[in-house]
Amino acid sequence: MTRKLLIVEDEAIIVMLLEQVLEPLRDEGVELLIANDGAEGLAMIRAHRPELVLLDGMMPVMSGFEVCRVVKSDEALRGIRVAMITARARGGERSATAAPDADHFFLKPFEPDEVLGYVRRVLGLAG
Amino acid sequence: MKGRPLLVRLGAIGGRVDDSDLQRLRKRLLVYLCVMMGAGSLVWGSIAAYKHLWWAAAVAFGYAVLTATNLGYFHRTKDFACVQRVQVGFSLLLPFVFQWLLGGFAASGAVMLWSLAAIIGSIATADARQSARWMAVFVALTVVSGVIDPVVARHDPLLLACTRTSFFVLNVTATSSLVVGLMLYLLRERERMSDALAAANLRVVELNARLEDLVAARTAELRDLLARSRAIIDHMADGLVALDAEGRVQAANPALARMLFLEGDVLGRHARDVVPTRLDELAARAVASRCVESDEIALDGQRTAIAIASPIAEGEMGGRDLGAVVILRDVTLEREIDRMKTDLVATVSHELRTPLTSILGFAVVTQRKLEHARGGDDDALRRAVAQATSNLGVIVTEGQRLTAMVNDLLDMAKMEAGQMAWRREAIDPRALAHRAIEASAGLFLGRAVTLGHDLTEDLPTIAGDADRLLQVLINLIANAAKFTDAGSVTLRARQVAEGLELAVVDTGRGIARADHAAVFEKFRQVGDPLTEKPRGTGLGLPICGQIVRAHGGRIDVESAIGQGSTFRVTLPTGVTREVPT
């Protein structure tokens, strides 16, 4: 069974960066799914049931905070880990208020190694 | 022409320098009386001697001698009361004695007319009461003369007829001239006094007119000054209201009416019915504390004003309280600009994060890839890869520095705008110190500077935002590490009277005394800006200051050039300022 990881991010460059950061995981059987806005992201969550979602906060159509709220209030989807990537404020204070149920917060600019390490931990992959 | 100086000389007898006008007049009249009656008695004496009436002549000449002696005495002693009584007494008594010697009342009654001169003299030179007494004596002597007349009567008709006529003419003339002279004198005096009175009256009227002019001029000046003060107050952009000690409105300007939407006359009304409660309270506070007090007041229409109340005291400090004057400044626009500035900083720092993420992220990812490629065979390629890796390291370091600046700017903007959300949790200072040391250990690796700690036992627990306080300690340690080339940096914690003291002590280059205050200012790094390359954002210490103050504490520095520095943070253990999270 392939492990699925969803990246929901409207900035193409950040998507590209995350793809490169997480590239090593492809060899370990992780499938990277990409969505370009919140609504598309939510649809893909429902369709593919990924194990982990890397979710940008500010996005067109539907914000990441909204997506997080929907996922965490849905019985069927609650088990999916959600990591917010925000530029809102330092230490995730404000983001924690906007999306209190998120499993983790990354503040832009994030450390590539940190993101990779976190994903590995969540997916139970050896470093 | 010769008589006048003589008269003046005579009039000066018995005079004193400090005599009043009335006293001088009385003395002069007494002297003139003496001289005139003395001369009259010499005439009497001569007539008596011619008729060989030796006793009568002796009495008349005796009167003249006594009068002269009395005047001499007066000249010497200036004893007016005594001389006046003696002279009046002689003048009253002697004519009667003379008359009896001449043959009684019936024989020479005219002589007693002379005694009237004594009464006139007493009226002119003394008061009414004394004159009445002399009058009574005169009446008594006249009655006595009438009673003893048959006893002293003589029978020498020739002599009697001759002397009677002479004395009658002499005495009536003398007494009449005395009365007329006195009347004329008094009349002249009265005219002189009435002239003086009229002149004085005229001067009073003139003075009065001048005073009125002066008052009118001063009043006009005052009115002008008042109008100018009023105009200044009325044209002030700030609202102004003056309250008396009872809190009633004494003065208010149009700006105040505009800001508070006041209608009608507010003068004399109580402040609590006119101005917002907080303004009234502020004024009361200023009066009570005798200090300038200020507060921010919310106005209708979503406007904000700063109110400054100063107590008014009469005269110098410590005078009677006269109430307070309050200035109200509309700062809605300034507050809006402040808010916009904070928003701008927040937005800019937010917008900077996405490009920063790409720059840093791609640099790191590229660095990793190059590291994998390092093991190639080609020497030139290996060197190029090593160079590129090092260059990327620079990009990452500088990118991180940029990130730190963005973070600091945002923190500062939020703290200045009061938008920072503070946590309030129990903090163990020992754990906090160890976290700070752990986080900072990396700065001291491979350097000639050691990082140590000096924590006393039983440190008090404090309440506050642990992450923010940790930020303060890490910042202070990083600063110390930056400016210390050899020696040690020590994190010290101990209990002091005010609460908990955390200090970072270094053996570095130190800070000049003059720069102590500047280190806590925004965007300031002390030292020579041309030779010393600034490192960091210049916001580290100001942010530390903001955080410490938000915890009700204080931060200061103790340092001298070459002596190292001690940055001290004192935090209260008791109640900390309650900030909603």
mmCIF file of N, CA and C in Angstrom, chain B residues 261-335:
data_model
loop_
_atom_site.group_PDB
_atom_site.id
_atom_site.type_symbol
_atom_site.label_atom_id
_atom_site.label_comp_id
_atom_site.label_asym_id
_atom_site.label_seq_id
_atom_site.Cartn_x
_atom_site.Cartn_y
_atom_site.Cartn_z
ATOM 1 N N PHE B 261 -19.670 67.691 21.666
ATOM 2 C CA PHE B 261 -21.023 67.961 21.174
ATOM 3 C C PHE B 261 -21.863 68.670 22.229
ATOM 4 N N LEU B 262 -21.266 69.699 22.864
ATOM 5 C CA LEU B 262 -21.985 70.435 23.901
ATOM 6 C C LEU B 262 -22.870 71.474 23.238
ATOM 7 N N GLU B 263 -24.023 71.703 23.859
ATOM 8 C CA GLU B 263 -24.905 72.742 23.336
ATOM 9 C C GLU B 263 -25.272 73.692 24.447
ATOM 10 N N GLY B 264 -25.415 74.974 24.098
ATOM 11 C CA GLY B 264 -25.808 75.977 25.075
ATOM 12 C C GLY B 264 -24.648 76.349 25.979
ATOM 13 N N ASP B 265 -24.977 77.165 26.984
ATOM 14 C CA ASP B 265 -23.960 77.684 27.879
ATOM 15 C C ASP B 265 -23.672 76.659 28.978
ATOM 16 N N VAL B 266 -22.390 76.336 29.128
ATOM 17 C CA VAL B 266 -22.047 75.348 30.153
ATOM 18 C C VAL B 266 -21.432 76.006 31.378
ATOM 19 N N LEU B 267 -21.172 77.302 31.317
ATOM 20 C CA LEU B 267 -20.529 77.990 32.437
ATOM 21 C C LEU B 267 -21.377 77.857 33.698
ATOM 22 N N GLY B 268 -20.694 77.528 34.805
ATOM 23 C CA GLY B 268 -21.395 77.419 36.075
ATOM 24 C C GLY B 268 -22.033 76.076 36.326
ATOM 25 N N ARG B 269 -22.161 75.271 35.260
ATOM 26 C CA ARG B 269 -22.754 73.949 35.469
ATOM 27 C C ARG B 269 -21.715 73.002 36.021
ATOM 28 N N HIS B 270 -22.152 71.961 36.700
ATOM 29 C CA HIS B 270 -21.195 71.029 37.285
ATOM 30 C C HIS B 270 -20.604 70.144 36.181
ATOM 31 N N ALA B 271 -19.291 69.879 36.321
ATOM 32 C CA ALA B 271 -18.574 69.128 35.277
ATOM 33 C C ALA B 271 -19.227 67.780 34.990
ATOM 34 N N ARG B 272 -19.742 67.121 36.028
ATOM 35 C CA ARG B 272 -20.273 65.764 35.807
ATOM 36 C C ARG B 272 -21.496 65.773 34.894
ATOM 37 N N ASP B 273 -22.166 66.944 34.785
ATOM 38 C CA ASP B 273 -23.328 67.028 33.889
ATOM 39 C C ASP B 273 -22.925 67.441 32.479
ATOM 40 N N VAL B 274 -21.663 67.821 32.312
ATOM 41 C CA VAL B 274 -21.243 68.398 31.037
ATOM 42 C C VAL B 274 -20.247 67.509 30.298
ATOM 43 N N VAL B 275 -19.201 67.056 31.013
ATOM 44 C CA VAL B 275 -18.124 66.319 30.351
ATOM 45 C C VAL B 275 -18.238 64.831 30.679
ATOM 46 N N PRO B 276 -17.557 63.961 29.889
ATOM 47 C CA PRO B 276 -17.592 62.530 30.208
ATOM 48 C C PRO B 276 -17.065 62.288 31.621
ATOM 49 N N THR B 277 -17.585 61.244 32.263
ATOM 50 C CA THR B 277 -17.234 60.937 33.652
ATOM 51 C C THR B 277 -15.726 60.844 33.845
ATOM 52 N N ARG B 278 -15.055 60.235 32.872
ATOM 53 C CA ARG B 278 -13.617 60.013 33.059
ATOM 54 C C ARG B 278 -12.850 61.325 33.091
ATOM 55 N N LEU B 279 -13.376 62.320 32.387
ATOM 56 C CA LEU B 279 -12.730 63.629 32.355
ATOM 57 C C LEU B 279 -12.905 64.316 33.705
ATOM 58 N N ASP B 280 -14.103 64.196 34.246
ATOM 59 C CA ASP B 280 -14.419 64.758 35.557
ATOM 60 C C ASP B 280 -13.524 64.116 36.620
ATOM 61 N N GLU B 281 -13.415 62.787 36.548
ATOM 62 C CA GLU B 281 -12.585 62.052 37.513
ATOM 63 C C GLU B 281 -11.121 62.441 37.392
ATOM 64 N N LEU B 282 -10.687 62.627 36.142
ATOM 65 C CA LEU B 282 -9.297 63.005 35.896
ATOM 66 C C LEU B 282 -8.983 64.346 36.563
ATOM 67 N N ALA B 283 -9.898 65.302 36.408
ATOM 68 C CA ALA B 283 -9.704 66.624 37.009
ATOM 69 C C ALA B 283 -9.650 66.506 38.531
ATOM 70 N N ALA B 284 -10.539 65.686 39.094
ATOM 71 C CA ALA B 284 -10.563 65.489 40.548
ATOM 72 C C ALA B 284 -9.246 64.883 41.011
ATOM 73 N N ARG B 285 -8.726 63.957 40.183
ATOM 74 C CA ARG B 285 -7.463 63.302 40.533
ATOM 75 C C ARG B 285 -6.319 64.319 40.543
ATOM 76 N N ALA B 286 -6.323 65.213 39.556
ATOM 77 C CA ALA B 286 -5.255 66.219 39.451
ATOM 78 C C ALA B 286 -5.298 67.153 40.659
ATOM 79 N N VAL B 287 -6.518 67.523 41.090
ATOM 80 C CA VAL B 287 -6.657 68.413 42.241
ATOM 81 C C VAL B 287 -6.157 67.707 43.495
ATOM 82 N N ALA B 288 -6.535 66.413 43.632
ATOM 83 C CA ALA B 288 -6.161 65.655 44.833
ATOM 84 C C ALA B 288 -4.650 65.449 44.899
ATOM 85 N N SER B 289 -4.042 65.118 43.756
ATOM 86 C CA SER B 289 -2.613 64.771 43.782
ATOM 87 C C SER B 289 -1.724 66.001 43.623
ATOM 88 N N ARG B 290 -2.345 67.131 43.196
ATOM 89 C CA ARG B 290 -1.581 68.349 42.896
ATOM 90 C C ARG B 290 -0.507 68.087 41.851
ATOM 91 N N CYS B 291 -0.794 67.121 40.945
ATOM 92 C CA CYS B 291 0.135 66.784 39.870
ATOM 93 C C CYS B 291 -0.645 66.799 38.554
ATOM 94 N N VAL B 292 0.102 66.904 37.465
ATOM 95 C CA VAL B 292 -0.524 66.814 36.147
ATOM 96 C C VAL B 292 -0.906 65.351 35.902
ATOM 97 N N GLU B 293 -2.160 65.141 35.506
ATOM 98 C CA GLU B 293 -2.628 63.782 35.250
ATOM 99 C C GLU B 293 -3.117 63.707 33.813
ATOM 100 N N SER B 294 -2.929 62.536 33.178
ATOM 101 C CA SER B 294 -3.444 62.418 31.816
ATOM 102 C C SER B 294 -4.149 61.077 31.636
ATOM 103 N N ASP B 295 -5.021 61.043 30.632
ATOM 104 C CA ASP B 295 -5.809 59.839 30.407
ATOM 105 C C ASP B 295 -6.289 59.856 28.957
ATOM 106 N N GLU B 296 -6.644 58.669 28.480
ATOM 107 C CA GLU B 296 -7.203 58.602 27.139
ATOM 108 C C GLU B 296 -8.711 58.502 27.289
ATOM 109 N N ILE B 297 -9.422 59.350 26.550
ATOM 110 C CA ILE B 297 -10.868 59.431 26.694
ATOM 111 C C ILE B 297 -11.517 59.047 25.363
ATOM 112 N N ALA B 298 -12.507 58.182 25.431
ATOM 113 C CA ALA B 298 -13.253 57.832 24.212
ATOM 114 C C ALA B 298 -14.339 58.878 24.005
ATOM 115 N N LEU B 299 -14.367 59.463 22.809
ATOM 116 C CA LEU B 299 -15.388 60.471 22.516
ATOM 117 C C LEU B 299 -16.471 59.844 21.662
ATOM 118 N N ASP B 300 -17.602 60.517 21.578
ATOM 119 C CA ASP B 300 -18.673 60.032 20.713
ATOM 120 C C ASP B 300 -18.176 60.057 19.274
ATOM 121 N N GLY B 301 -18.761 59.216 18.446
ATOM 122 C CA GLY B 301 -18.374 59.178 17.042
ATOM 123 C C GLY B 301 -17.058 58.456 16.852
ATOM 124 N N GLN B 302 -16.774 57.468 17.726
ATOM 125 C CA GLN B 302 -15.595 56.622 17.583
ATOM 126 C C GLN B 302 -14.296 57.401 17.536
ATOM 127 N N ARG B 303 -14.262 58.504 18.280
ATOM 128 C CA ARG B 303 -13.037 59.282 18.291
ATOM 129 C C ARG B 303 -12.339 59.099 19.626
ATOM 130 N N THR B 304 -11.030 59.353 19.612
ATOM 131 C CA THR B 304 -10.236 59.191 20.818
ATOM 132 C C THR B 304 -9.537 60.513 21.120
ATOM 133 N N ALA B 305 -9.465 60.844 22.403
ATOM 134 C CA ALA B 305 -8.774 62.075 22.785
ATOM 135 C C ALA B 305 -7.866 61.797 23.971
ATOM 136 N N ILE B 306 -6.806 62.585 24.033
ATOM 137 C CA ILE B 306 -5.934 62.555 25.202
ATOM 138 C C ILE B 306 -6.326 63.754 26.062
ATOM 139 N N ALA B 307 -6.573 63.507 27.333
ATOM 140 C CA ALA B 307 -6.919 64.603 28.237
ATOM 141 C C ALA B 307 -5.780 64.794 29.221
ATOM 142 N N ILE B 308 -5.388 66.067 29.416
ATOM 143 C CA ILE B 308 -4.335 66.378 30.381
ATOM 144 C C ILE B 308 -4.898 67.383 31.376
ATOM 145 N N ALA B 309 -4.915 67.012 32.644
ATOM 146 C CA ALA B 309 -5.476 67.890 33.674
ATOM 147 C C ALA B 309 -4.357 68.408 34.560
ATOM 148 N N SER B 310 -4.325 69.742 34.765
ATOM 149 C CA SER B 310 -3.346 70.325 35.686
ATOM 150 C C SER B 310 -4.096 71.025 36.801
ATOM 151 N N PRO B 311 -3.643 70.866 38.033
ATOM 152 C CA PRO B 311 -4.292 71.567 39.143
ATOM 153 C C PRO B 311 -3.960 73.054 39.070
ATOM 154 N N ILE B 312 -4.903 73.900 39.503
ATOM 155 C CA ILE B 312 -4.647 75.342 39.564
ATOM 156 C C ILE B 312 -4.556 75.708 41.040
ATOM 157 N N ALA B 313 -3.448 76.317 41.434
ATOM 158 C CA ALA B 313 -3.306 76.763 42.815
ATOM 159 C C ALA B 313 -3.088 78.253 42.812
ATOM 160 N N GLU B 314 -3.577 78.929 43.859
ATOM 161 C CA GLU B 314 -3.432 80.375 43.944
ATOM 162 C C GLU B 314 -1.968 80.706 44.208
ATOM 163 N N GLY B 315 -1.430 81.662 43.483
ATOM 164 C CA GLY B 315 -0.053 82.107 43.707
ATOM 165 C C GLY B 315 0.935 80.990 43.487
ATOM 166 N N GLU B 316 1.953 80.966 44.335
ATOM 167 C CA GLU B 316 3.008 79.967 44.210
ATOM 168 C C GLU B 316 2.454 78.602 44.589
ATOM 169 N N MET B 317 3.296 77.587 44.423
ATOM 170 C CA MET B 317 2.896 76.230 44.804
ATOM 171 C C MET B 317 2.494 76.217 46.275
ATOM 172 N N GLY B 318 1.464 75.478 46.564
ATOM 173 C CA GLY B 318 1.041 75.381 47.960
ATOM 174 C C GLY B 318 -0.056 76.367 48.291
ATOM 175 N N GLY B 319 -0.479 77.175 47.296
ATOM 176 C CA GLY B 319 -1.566 78.115 47.534
ATOM 177 C C GLY B 319 -2.902 77.387 47.588
ATOM 178 N N ARG B 320 -3.971 78.174 47.769
ATOM 179 C CA ARG B 320 -5.301 77.593 47.865
ATOM 180 C C ARG B 320 -5.680 76.916 46.542
ATOM 181 N N ASP B 321 -6.319 75.758 46.622
ATOM 182 C CA ASP B 321 -6.733 75.049 45.413
ATOM 183 C C ASP B 321 -7.847 75.817 44.717
ATOM 184 N N LEU B 322 -7.671 76.061 43.408
ATOM 185 C CA LEU B 322 -8.700 76.775 42.658
ATOM 186 C C LEU B 322 -9.336 75.866 41.615
ATOM 187 N N GLY B 323 -9.095 74.555 41.690
ATOM 188 C CA GLY B 323 -9.681 73.636 40.729
ATOM 189 C C GLY B 323 -8.650 73.097 39.766
ATOM 190 N N ALA B 324 -9.074 72.875 38.520
ATOM 191 C CA ALA B 324 -8.158 72.275 37.551
ATOM 192 C C ALA B 324 -8.479 72.787 36.156
ATOM 193 N N VAL B 325 -7.476 72.764 35.289
ATOM 194 C CA VAL B 325 -7.704 73.082 33.887
ATOM 195 C C VAL B 325 -7.382 71.828 33.074
ATOM 196 N N VAL B 326 -8.278 71.479 32.167
ATOM 197 C CA VAL B 326 -8.120 70.244 31.406
ATOM 198 C C VAL B 326 -8.026 70.568 29.921
ATOM 199 N N ILE B 327 -7.020 70.007 29.281
ATOM 200 C CA ILE B 327 -6.841 70.156 27.832
ATOM 201 C C ILE B 327 -7.243 68.833 27.188
ATOM 202 N N LEU B 328 -8.008 68.917 26.112
ATOM 203 C CA LEU B 328 -8.477 67.713 25.437
ATOM 204 C C LEU B 328 -7.984 67.749 23.993
ATOM 205 N N ARG B 329 -7.174 66.781 23.609
ATOM 206 C CA ARG B 329 -6.665 66.761 22.235
ATOM 207 C C ARG B 329 -7.200 65.534 21.501
ATOM 208 N N ASP B 330 -7.771 65.801 20.340
ATOM 209 C CA ASP B 330 -8.302 64.717 19.517
ATOM 210 C C ASP B 330 -7.125 64.002 18.850
ATOM 211 N N VAL B 331 -6.914 62.737 19.184
ATOM 212 C CA VAL B 331 -5.782 62.002 18.614
ATOM 213 C C VAL B 331 -6.272 60.859 17.735
ATOM 214 N N THR B 332 -7.524 60.958 17.273
ATOM 215 C CA THR B 332 -8.089 59.891 16.447
ATOM 216 C C THR B 332 -7.186 59.599 15.245
ATOM 217 N N LEU B 333 -6.743 60.688 14.595
ATOM 218 C CA LEU B 333 -5.929 60.538 13.388
ATOM 219 C C LEU B 333 -4.589 59.875 13.722
ATOM 220 N N GLU B 334 -3.960 60.355 14.812
ATOM 221 C CA GLU B 334 -2.669 59.793 15.222
ATOM 222 C C GLU B 334 -2.805 58.311 15.546
ATOM 223 N N ARG B 335 -3.896 57.964 16.254
ATOM 224 C CA ARG B 335 -4.123 56.564 16.603
ATOM 225 C C ARG B 335 -4.308 55.735 15.331
#
